[in-house]
mmCIF file with all atom_site columns, C-alpha atoms in Angstrom:
data_model
loop_
_atom_site.group_PDB
_atom_site.id
_atom_site.type_symbol
_atom_site.label_atom_id
_atom_site.label_alt_id
_atom_site.label_comp_id
_atom_site.label_asym_id
_atom_site.label_entity_id
_atom_site.label_seq_id
_atom_site.pdbx_PDB_ins_code
_atom_site.Cartn_x
_atom_site.Cartn_y
_atom_site.Cartn_z
_atom_site.occupancy
_atom_site.B_iso_or_equiv
_atom_site.pdbx_formal_charge
_atom_site.auth_seq_id
_atom_site.auth_comp_id
_atom_site.auth_asym_id
_atom_site.auth_atom_id
_atom_site.pdbx_PDB_model_num
ATOM 1   C CA . TYR S 1 1   ? 0.000   0.000  0.000  1.00 63.00 ? 26  TYR S CA 1
ATOM 2   C CA . LYS S 1 2   ? 1.346   3.396  -1.014 1.00 73.00 ? 27  LYS S CA 1
ATOM 3   C CA . PRO S 1 3   ? -0.324  6.444  0.606  1.00 79.00 ? 28  PRO S CA 1
ATOM 4   C CA . SER S 1 4   ? -1.919  9.007  -1.697 1.00 88.00 ? 29  SER S CA 1
ATOM 5   C CA . PRO S 1 5   ? -0.345  12.465 -1.970 1.00 94.00 ? 30  PRO S CA 1
ATOM 6   C CA . TRP S 1 6   ? -3.716  14.124 -2.757 1.00 96.00 ? 31  TRP S CA 1
ATOM 7   C CA . ARG S 1 7   ? -6.164  15.646 -0.255 1.00 96.00 ? 32  ARG S CA 1
ATOM 8   C CA . ILE S 1 8   ? -9.529  17.263 -0.942 1.00 97.00 ? 33  ILE S CA 1
ATOM 9   C CA . TYR S 1 9   ? -11.538 19.284 1.595  1.00 98.00 ? 34  TYR S CA 1
ATOM 10  C CA . VAL S 1 10  ? -14.788 21.166 1.878  1.00 98.00 ? 35  VAL S CA 1
ATOM 11  C CA . ASP S 1 11  ? -14.861 23.993 4.367  1.00 98.00 ? 36  ASP S CA 1
ATOM 12  C CA . TYR S 1 12  ? -17.161 26.411 6.096  1.00 98.00 ? 37  TYR S CA 1
ATOM 13  C CA . GLY S 1 13  ? -16.009 29.319 8.208  1.00 97.00 ? 38  GLY S CA 1
ATOM 14  C CA . TYR S 1 14  ? -16.050 32.941 9.122  1.00 94.00 ? 39  TYR S CA 1
ATOM 15  C CA . GLN S 1 15  ? -13.751 35.834 8.284  1.00 90.00 ? 40  GLN S CA 1
ATOM 16  C CA . PHE S 1 16  ? -13.992 38.627 10.845 1.00 85.00 ? 41  PHE S CA 1
ATOM 17  C CA . ALA S 1 17  ? -12.375 42.014 10.458 1.00 71.00 ? 42  ALA S CA 1
ATOM 18  C CA . ASN S 1 18  ? -12.670 45.761 10.382 1.00 64.00 ? 43  ASN S CA 1
ATOM 19  C CA . VAL S 1 19  ? -12.931 47.657 7.113  1.00 60.00 ? 44  VAL S CA 1
ATOM 20  C CA . GLU S 1 20  ? -10.851 50.795 6.799  1.00 56.00 ? 45  GLU S CA 1
ATOM 21  C CA . LYS S 1 21  ? -13.345 53.203 5.287  1.00 57.00 ? 46  LYS S CA 1
ATOM 22  C CA . THR S 1 22  ? -11.624 55.648 2.968  1.00 50.00 ? 47  THR S CA 1
ATOM 23  C CA . PHE S 1 23  ? -14.758 57.576 2.068  1.00 47.00 ? 48  PHE S CA 1
ATOM 24  C CA . THR S 1 24  ? -17.939 58.871 3.668  1.00 48.00 ? 49  THR S CA 1
ATOM 25  C CA . SER S 1 25  ? -21.025 57.080 2.458  1.00 59.00 ? 50  SER S CA 1
ATOM 26  C CA . SER S 1 26  ? -24.426 55.866 3.480  1.00 62.00 ? 51  SER S CA 1
ATOM 27  C CA . ILE S 1 27  ? -23.596 52.464 1.925  1.00 68.00 ? 52  ILE S CA 1
ATOM 28  C CA . PRO S 1 28  ? -23.281 49.732 4.564  1.00 70.00 ? 53  PRO S CA 1
ATOM 29  C CA . LEU S 1 29  ? -19.956 47.936 4.081  1.00 70.00 ? 54  LEU S CA 1
ATOM 30  C CA . PRO S 1 30  ? -19.121 44.280 4.749  1.00 75.00 ? 55  PRO S CA 1
ATOM 31  C CA . GLU S 1 31  ? -16.921 43.965 7.795  1.00 75.00 ? 56  GLU S CA 1
ATOM 32  C CA . GLU S 1 32  ? -17.262 40.209 8.159  1.00 83.00 ? 57  GLU S CA 1
ATOM 33  C CA . TYR S 1 33  ? -17.903 37.360 5.754  1.00 88.00 ? 58  TYR S CA 1
ATOM 34  C CA . ASN S 1 34  ? -19.255 33.833 5.863  1.00 94.00 ? 59  ASN S CA 1
ATOM 35  C CA . MET S 1 35  ? -16.927 31.498 3.946  1.00 95.00 ? 60  MET S CA 1
ATOM 36  C CA . LEU S 1 36  ? -17.820 28.357 1.993  1.00 98.00 ? 61  LEU S CA 1
ATOM 37  C CA . GLY S 1 37  ? -15.359 26.553 -0.205 1.00 98.00 ? 62  GLY S CA 1
ATOM 38  C CA . GLY S 1 38  ? -13.210 23.662 -1.281 1.00 98.00 ? 63  GLY S CA 1
ATOM 39  C CA . GLU S 1 39  ? -9.500  22.914 -1.222 1.00 98.00 ? 64  GLU S CA 1
ATOM 40  C CA . LEU S 1 40  ? -7.266  20.552 -3.194 1.00 98.00 ? 65  LEU S CA 1
ATOM 41  C CA . ASN S 1 41  ? -3.757  19.848 -1.848 1.00 97.00 ? 66  ASN S CA 1
ATOM 42  C CA . TYR S 1 42  ? -0.775  17.881 -3.120 1.00 98.00 ? 67  TYR S CA 1
ATOM 43  C CA . HIS S 1 43  ? 1.474   16.427 -0.395 1.00 95.00 ? 68  HIS S CA 1
ATOM 44  C CA . PRO S 1 44  ? 4.684   15.002 -1.956 1.00 96.00 ? 69  PRO S CA 1
ATOM 45  C CA . LEU S 1 45  ? 5.319   11.726 -0.117 1.00 91.00 ? 70  LEU S CA 1
ATOM 46  C CA . ASP S 1 46  ? 8.985   12.482 0.570  1.00 92.00 ? 71  ASP S CA 1
ATOM 47  C CA . SER S 1 47  ? 8.498   16.068 1.794  1.00 96.00 ? 72  SER S CA 1
ATOM 48  C CA . ARG S 1 48  ? 6.948   17.962 4.700  1.00 97.00 ? 73  ARG S CA 1
ATOM 49  C CA . PHE S 1 49  ? 5.865   20.745 2.302  1.00 98.00 ? 74  PHE S CA 1
ATOM 50  C CA . TYR S 1 50  ? 2.508   20.731 0.562  1.00 98.00 ? 75  TYR S CA 1
ATOM 51  C CA . PHE S 1 51  ? 0.957   22.834 -2.159 1.00 98.00 ? 76  PHE S CA 1
ATOM 52  C CA . GLY S 1 52  ? -2.666  23.574 -2.771 1.00 98.00 ? 77  GLY S CA 1
ATOM 53  C CA . THR S 1 53  ? -5.438  25.673 -4.153 1.00 98.00 ? 78  THR S CA 1
ATOM 54  C CA . ARG S 1 54  ? -8.641  26.898 -2.552 1.00 98.00 ? 79  ARG S CA 1
ATOM 55  C CA . LEU S 1 55  ? -11.815 28.129 -4.175 1.00 98.00 ? 80  LEU S CA 1
ATOM 56  C CA . GLN S 1 56  ? -14.048 29.984 -1.726 1.00 97.00 ? 81  GLN S CA 1
ATOM 57  C CA . GLN S 1 57  ? -17.073 32.215 -1.752 1.00 96.00 ? 82  GLN S CA 1
ATOM 58  C CA . PHE S 1 58  ? -17.290 34.971 0.831  1.00 92.00 ? 83  PHE S CA 1
ATOM 59  C CA . SER S 1 59  ? -20.786 36.324 1.404  1.00 94.00 ? 84  SER S CA 1
ATOM 60  C CA . GLU S 1 60  ? -22.396 38.824 3.733  1.00 91.00 ? 85  GLU S CA 1
ATOM 61  C CA . THR S 1 61  ? -25.661 40.733 3.948  1.00 92.00 ? 86  THR S CA 1
ATOM 62  C CA . VAL S 1 62  ? -25.545 44.201 5.511  1.00 88.00 ? 87  VAL S CA 1
ATOM 63  C CA . ARG S 1 63  ? -28.238 46.822 5.839  1.00 86.00 ? 88  ARG S CA 1
ATOM 64  C CA . ASN S 1 64  ? -29.065 50.205 7.210  1.00 85.00 ? 89  ASN S CA 1
ATOM 65  C CA . THR S 1 65  ? -32.397 52.032 7.347  1.00 88.00 ? 90  THR S CA 1
ATOM 66  C CA . LEU S 1 66  ? -32.316 52.782 3.589  1.00 88.00 ? 91  LEU S CA 1
ATOM 67  C CA . VAL S 1 67  ? -30.744 49.819 1.774  1.00 88.00 ? 92  VAL S CA 1
ATOM 68  C CA . GLN S 1 68  ? -29.783 46.174 2.054  1.00 91.00 ? 93  GLN S CA 1
ATOM 69  C CA . LEU S 1 69  ? -26.645 44.915 0.273  1.00 88.00 ? 94  LEU S CA 1
ATOM 70  C CA . ASP S 1 70  ? -25.864 41.271 -0.432 1.00 92.00 ? 95  ASP S CA 1
ATOM 71  C CA . TYR S 1 71  ? -22.119 40.933 -1.053 1.00 89.00 ? 96  TYR S CA 1
ATOM 72  C CA . LYS S 1 72  ? -20.605 37.868 -2.757 1.00 93.00 ? 97  LYS S CA 1
ATOM 73  C CA . LEU S 1 73  ? -16.895 37.557 -3.523 1.00 90.00 ? 98  LEU S CA 1
ATOM 74  C CA . ASN S 1 74  ? -15.295 34.486 -5.160 1.00 95.00 ? 99  ASN S CA 1
ATOM 75  C CA . LEU S 1 75  ? -11.670 33.836 -4.239 1.00 95.00 ? 100 LEU S CA 1
ATOM 76  C CA . LEU S 1 76  ? -8.949  31.578 -5.626 1.00 98.00 ? 101 LEU S CA 1
ATOM 77  C CA . THR S 1 77  ? -5.973  31.014 -3.307 1.00 98.00 ? 102 THR S CA 1
ATOM 78  C CA . ALA S 1 78  ? -2.576  29.439 -4.023 1.00 98.00 ? 103 ALA S CA 1
ATOM 79  C CA . VAL S 1 79  ? -1.280  27.905 -0.756 1.00 98.00 ? 104 VAL S CA 1
ATOM 80  C CA . ILE S 1 80  ? 2.046   26.509 0.448  1.00 98.00 ? 105 ILE S CA 1
ATOM 81  C CA . GLY S 1 81  ? 2.341   24.807 3.816  1.00 98.00 ? 106 GLY S CA 1
ATOM 82  C CA . PHE S 1 82  ? 4.817   22.942 5.988  1.00 98.00 ? 107 PHE S CA 1
ATOM 83  C CA . LYS S 1 83  ? 3.799   19.955 8.134  1.00 97.00 ? 108 LYS S CA 1
ATOM 84  C CA . VAL S 1 84  ? 5.426   20.552 11.551 1.00 98.00 ? 109 VAL S CA 1
ATOM 85  C CA . VAL S 1 85  ? 3.691   17.537 13.100 1.00 96.00 ? 110 VAL S CA 1
ATOM 86  C CA . GLU S 1 86  ? 2.647   14.609 10.915 1.00 93.00 ? 111 GLU S CA 1
ATOM 87  C CA . GLN S 1 87  ? 1.085   11.784 12.915 1.00 92.00 ? 112 GLN S CA 1
ATOM 88  C CA . ILE S 1 88  ? -2.566  11.008 13.669 1.00 94.00 ? 113 ILE S CA 1
ATOM 89  C CA . VAL S 1 89  ? -2.825  14.787 14.055 1.00 97.00 ? 114 VAL S CA 1
ATOM 90  C CA . THR S 1 90  ? -1.131  16.962 11.426 1.00 96.00 ? 115 THR S CA 1
ATOM 91  C CA . VAL S 1 91  ? -0.252  20.583 12.249 1.00 98.00 ? 116 VAL S CA 1
ATOM 92  C CA . SER S 1 92  ? 0.751   22.827 9.343  1.00 98.00 ? 117 SER S CA 1
ATOM 93  C CA . PRO S 1 93  ? 1.466   26.546 9.189  1.00 98.00 ? 118 PRO S CA 1
ATOM 94  C CA . HIS S 1 94  ? 0.710   27.896 5.718  1.00 98.00 ? 119 HIS S CA 1
ATOM 95  C CA . ALA S 1 95  ? 0.627   31.070 3.623  1.00 98.00 ? 120 ALA S CA 1
ATOM 96  C CA . GLY S 1 96  ? -1.064  31.984 0.396  1.00 98.00 ? 121 GLY S CA 1
ATOM 97  C CA . LEU S 1 97  ? -1.812  34.536 -2.284 1.00 98.00 ? 122 LEU S CA 1
ATOM 98  C CA . VAL S 1 98  ? -5.507  35.280 -2.794 1.00 96.00 ? 123 VAL S CA 1
ATOM 99  C CA . PHE S 1 99  ? -7.003  36.345 -6.115 1.00 96.00 ? 124 PHE S CA 1
ATOM 100 C CA . GLY S 1 100 ? -10.498 37.731 -6.580 1.00 92.00 ? 125 GLY S CA 1
ATOM 101 C CA . VAL S 1 101 ? -12.236 35.868 -9.427 1.00 94.00 ? 126 VAL S CA 1
ATOM 102 C CA . GLY S 1 102 ? -15.529 37.697 -9.457 1.00 91.00 ? 127 GLY S CA 1
ATOM 103 C CA . GLY S 1 103 ? -17.971 39.296 -7.141 1.00 92.00 ? 128 GLY S CA 1
ATOM 104 C CA . THR S 1 104 ? -21.242 41.180 -6.948 1.00 92.00 ? 129 THR S CA 1
ATOM 105 C CA . ALA S 1 105 ? -23.099 43.424 -4.566 1.00 87.00 ? 130 ALA S CA 1
ATOM 106 C CA . THR S 1 106 ? -26.858 43.418 -4.967 1.00 92.00 ? 131 THR S CA 1
ATOM 107 C CA . THR S 1 107 ? -28.499 46.532 -3.561 1.00 89.00 ? 132 THR S CA 1
ATOM 108 C CA . LYS S 1 108 ? -32.148 46.620 -2.553 1.00 93.00 ? 133 LYS S CA 1
ATOM 109 C CA . VAL S 1 109 ? -33.745 49.953 -1.678 1.00 92.00 ? 134 VAL S CA 1
ATOM 110 C CA . LEU S 1 110 ? -35.936 49.009 1.283  1.00 93.00 ? 135 LEU S CA 1
ATOM 111 C CA . ALA S 1 111 ? -38.683 51.603 0.763  1.00 93.00 ? 136 ALA S CA 1
ATOM 112 C CA . SER S 1 112 ? -39.308 50.836 -2.924 1.00 94.00 ? 137 SER S CA 1
ATOM 113 C CA . GLY S 1 113 ? -38.031 47.277 -3.347 1.00 91.00 ? 138 GLY S CA 1
ATOM 114 C CA . VAL S 1 114 ? -35.922 48.351 -6.370 1.00 94.00 ? 139 VAL S CA 1
ATOM 115 C CA . THR S 1 115 ? -32.743 46.279 -6.793 1.00 94.00 ? 140 THR S CA 1
ATOM 116 C CA . SER S 1 116 ? -29.491 46.847 -8.679 1.00 92.00 ? 141 SER S CA 1
ATOM 117 C CA . GLU S 1 117 ? -26.274 44.893 -9.044 1.00 92.00 ? 142 GLU S CA 1
ATOM 118 C CA . ASP S 1 118 ? -22.727 46.265 -8.937 1.00 88.00 ? 143 ASP S CA 1
ATOM 119 C CA . THR S 1 119 ? -19.335 44.678 -9.527 1.00 90.00 ? 144 THR S CA 1
ATOM 120 C CA . PHE S 1 120 ? -17.432 43.854 -6.340 1.00 83.00 ? 145 PHE S CA 1
ATOM 121 C CA . THR S 1 121 ? -13.671 43.275 -6.769 1.00 86.00 ? 146 THR S CA 1
ATOM 122 C CA . MET S 1 122 ? -10.411 43.129 -4.837 1.00 86.00 ? 147 MET S CA 1
ATOM 123 C CA . ALA S 1 123 ? -6.667  43.255 -5.481 1.00 88.00 ? 148 ALA S CA 1
ATOM 124 C CA . ILE S 1 124 ? -4.216  40.404 -4.784 1.00 92.00 ? 149 ILE S CA 1
ATOM 125 C CA . SER S 1 125 ? -4.496  39.667 -1.084 1.00 92.00 ? 150 SER S CA 1
ATOM 126 C CA . TYR S 1 126 ? -2.808  37.464 1.523  1.00 94.00 ? 151 TYR S CA 1
ATOM 127 C CA . VAL S 1 127 ? -3.574  34.725 4.016  1.00 96.00 ? 152 VAL S CA 1
ATOM 128 C CA . ALA S 1 128 ? -1.451  33.031 6.696  1.00 97.00 ? 153 ALA S CA 1
ATOM 129 C CA . GLY S 1 129 ? -2.614  30.521 9.248  1.00 98.00 ? 154 GLY S CA 1
ATOM 130 C CA . VAL S 1 130 ? -2.261  27.176 10.959 1.00 98.00 ? 155 VAL S CA 1
ATOM 131 C CA . GLN S 1 131 ? -4.197  24.108 9.877  1.00 98.00 ? 156 GLN S CA 1
ATOM 132 C CA . THR S 1 132 ? -4.773  21.141 12.201 1.00 98.00 ? 157 THR S CA 1
ATOM 133 C CA . ILE S 1 133 ? -6.085  17.884 10.734 1.00 97.00 ? 158 ILE S CA 1
ATOM 134 C CA . VAL S 1 134 ? -7.071  14.666 12.515 1.00 97.00 ? 159 VAL S CA 1
ATOM 135 C CA . ASN S 1 135 ? -6.352  11.706 10.227 1.00 94.00 ? 160 ASN S CA 1
ATOM 136 C CA . LEU S 1 136 ? -8.938  8.927  10.595 1.00 93.00 ? 161 LEU S CA 1
ATOM 137 C CA . LYS S 1 137 ? -7.830  6.415  7.956  1.00 85.00 ? 162 LYS S CA 1
ATOM 138 C CA . GLY S 1 138 ? -8.992  8.042  4.688  1.00 84.00 ? 163 GLY S CA 1
ATOM 139 C CA . LEU S 1 139 ? -11.249 10.613 6.379  1.00 95.00 ? 164 LEU S CA 1
ATOM 140 C CA . GLN S 1 140 ? -9.790  13.886 7.631  1.00 96.00 ? 165 GLN S CA 1
ATOM 141 C CA . ILE S 1 141 ? -11.440 16.352 10.014 1.00 98.00 ? 166 ILE S CA 1
ATOM 142 C CA . GLY S 1 142 ? -9.812  19.617 10.927 1.00 98.00 ? 167 GLY S CA 1
ATOM 143 C CA . ALA S 1 143 ? -9.741  23.315 11.584 1.00 98.00 ? 168 ALA S CA 1
ATOM 144 C CA . ASP S 1 144 ? -7.820  26.221 10.121 1.00 98.00 ? 169 ASP S CA 1
ATOM 145 C CA . ALA S 1 145 ? -7.375  29.665 11.645 1.00 97.00 ? 170 ALA S CA 1
ATOM 146 C CA . GLY S 1 146 ? -5.210  32.658 10.912 1.00 96.00 ? 171 GLY S CA 1
ATOM 147 C CA . TYR S 1 147 ? -4.866  36.119 9.449  1.00 93.00 ? 172 TYR S CA 1
ATOM 148 C CA . PHE S 1 148 ? -6.576  37.320 6.261  1.00 89.00 ? 173 PHE S CA 1
ATOM 149 C CA . MET S 1 149 ? -5.952  40.638 4.490  1.00 87.00 ? 174 MET S CA 1
ATOM 150 C CA . ILE S 1 150 ? -8.244  41.627 1.621  1.00 82.00 ? 175 ILE S CA 1
ATOM 151 C CA . ASN S 1 151 ? -6.668  44.505 -0.335 1.00 81.00 ? 176 ASN S CA 1
ATOM 152 C CA . ASP S 1 152 ? -8.390  47.266 -2.296 1.00 78.00 ? 177 ASP S CA 1
ATOM 153 C CA . GLN S 1 153 ? -12.005 46.173 -2.226 1.00 77.00 ? 178 GLN S CA 1
ATOM 154 C CA . LYS S 1 154 ? -14.002 48.132 -4.777 1.00 79.00 ? 179 LYS S CA 1
ATOM 155 C CA . LEU S 1 155 ? -17.690 48.448 -5.315 1.00 76.00 ? 180 LEU S CA 1
ATOM 156 C CA . ASP S 1 156 ? -17.745 49.532 -8.969 1.00 77.00 ? 181 ASP S CA 1
ATOM 157 C CA . ALA S 1 157 ? -15.424 52.577 -8.848 1.00 73.00 ? 182 ALA S CA 1
ATOM 158 C CA . THR S 1 158 ? -15.771 53.211 -5.099 1.00 73.00 ? 183 THR S CA 1
ATOM 159 C CA . ASP S 1 159 ? -12.714 52.036 -3.151 1.00 73.00 ? 184 ASP S CA 1
ATOM 160 C CA . PHE S 1 160 ? -13.138 51.147 0.499  1.00 67.00 ? 185 PHE S CA 1
ATOM 161 C CA . SER S 1 161 ? -9.516  50.150 1.030  1.00 63.00 ? 186 SER S CA 1
ATOM 162 C CA . PHE S 1 162 ? -8.833  46.958 2.931  1.00 65.00 ? 187 PHE S CA 1
ATOM 163 C CA . ASN S 1 163 ? -10.370 44.467 5.278  1.00 70.00 ? 188 ASN S CA 1
ATOM 164 C CA . LEU S 1 164 ? -8.013  42.712 7.637  1.00 74.00 ? 189 LEU S CA 1
ATOM 165 C CA . GLY S 1 165 ? -8.450  40.374 10.494 1.00 83.00 ? 190 GLY S CA 1
ATOM 166 C CA . GLY S 1 166 ? -8.763  36.773 11.412 1.00 90.00 ? 191 GLY S CA 1
ATOM 167 C CA . TYR S 1 167 ? -10.584 33.798 10.043 1.00 95.00 ? 192 TYR S CA 1
ATOM 168 C CA . ALA S 1 168 ? -11.584 30.377 11.290 1.00 96.00 ? 193 ALA S CA 1
ATOM 169 C CA . ARG S 1 169 ? -12.955 27.476 9.281  1.00 97.00 ? 194 ARG S CA 1
ATOM 170 C CA . GLY S 1 170 ? -13.819 23.833 9.779  1.00 98.00 ? 195 GLY S CA 1
ATOM 171 C CA . LEU S 1 171 ? -12.607 21.231 7.273  1.00 98.00 ? 196 LEU S CA 1
ATOM 172 C CA . LEU S 1 172 ? -13.888 17.839 6.216  1.00 98.00 ? 197 LEU S CA 1
ATOM 173 C CA . GLY S 1 173 ? -11.842 15.929 3.698  1.00 98.00 ? 198 GLY S CA 1
ATOM 174 C CA . MET S 1 174 ? -10.278 12.763 2.425  1.00 96.00 ? 199 MET S CA 1
ATOM 175 C CA . LYS S 1 175 ? -7.149  11.350 0.826  1.00 91.00 ? 200 LYS S CA 1
ATOM 176 C CA . PHE S 1 176 ? -7.541  10.053 -2.692 1.00 87.00 ? 201 PHE S CA 1
#
């Protein structure tokens, strides 16, 4: 039996932060996001390093007395990690570059019910964290937490700078 170098995960989590507002507006801004995604990793059998990619959707609904905005941001992340502990429990610090691959903000005027959709984008951003996985034969259950910095978020042409803070997510996966 030769172990597989491939791992696949689904994840759900929460990114919490504070937005640096660089303009004055009545638009409610996302300060936190719910995260849902998937991850594919390659673990070379003769190395403690691993390489992977994540595809995640961040979403958040915010409102004030005038409008409700539903934000959705799709992210693609290239990750490199190092397995510090590799037994029944694997502990791996990791870092990654995050690319925005599409996003929208749907605005609903509460008084009239009129809706509109705007483009929601971001610049290349960064993530660093620690992932802990419990290996149960082929099944893997884990958690990942760390620091996330989303650079240059823009709602159409309006820039509201960056969103930085922590994140936490649960993982369920398998070797294949």
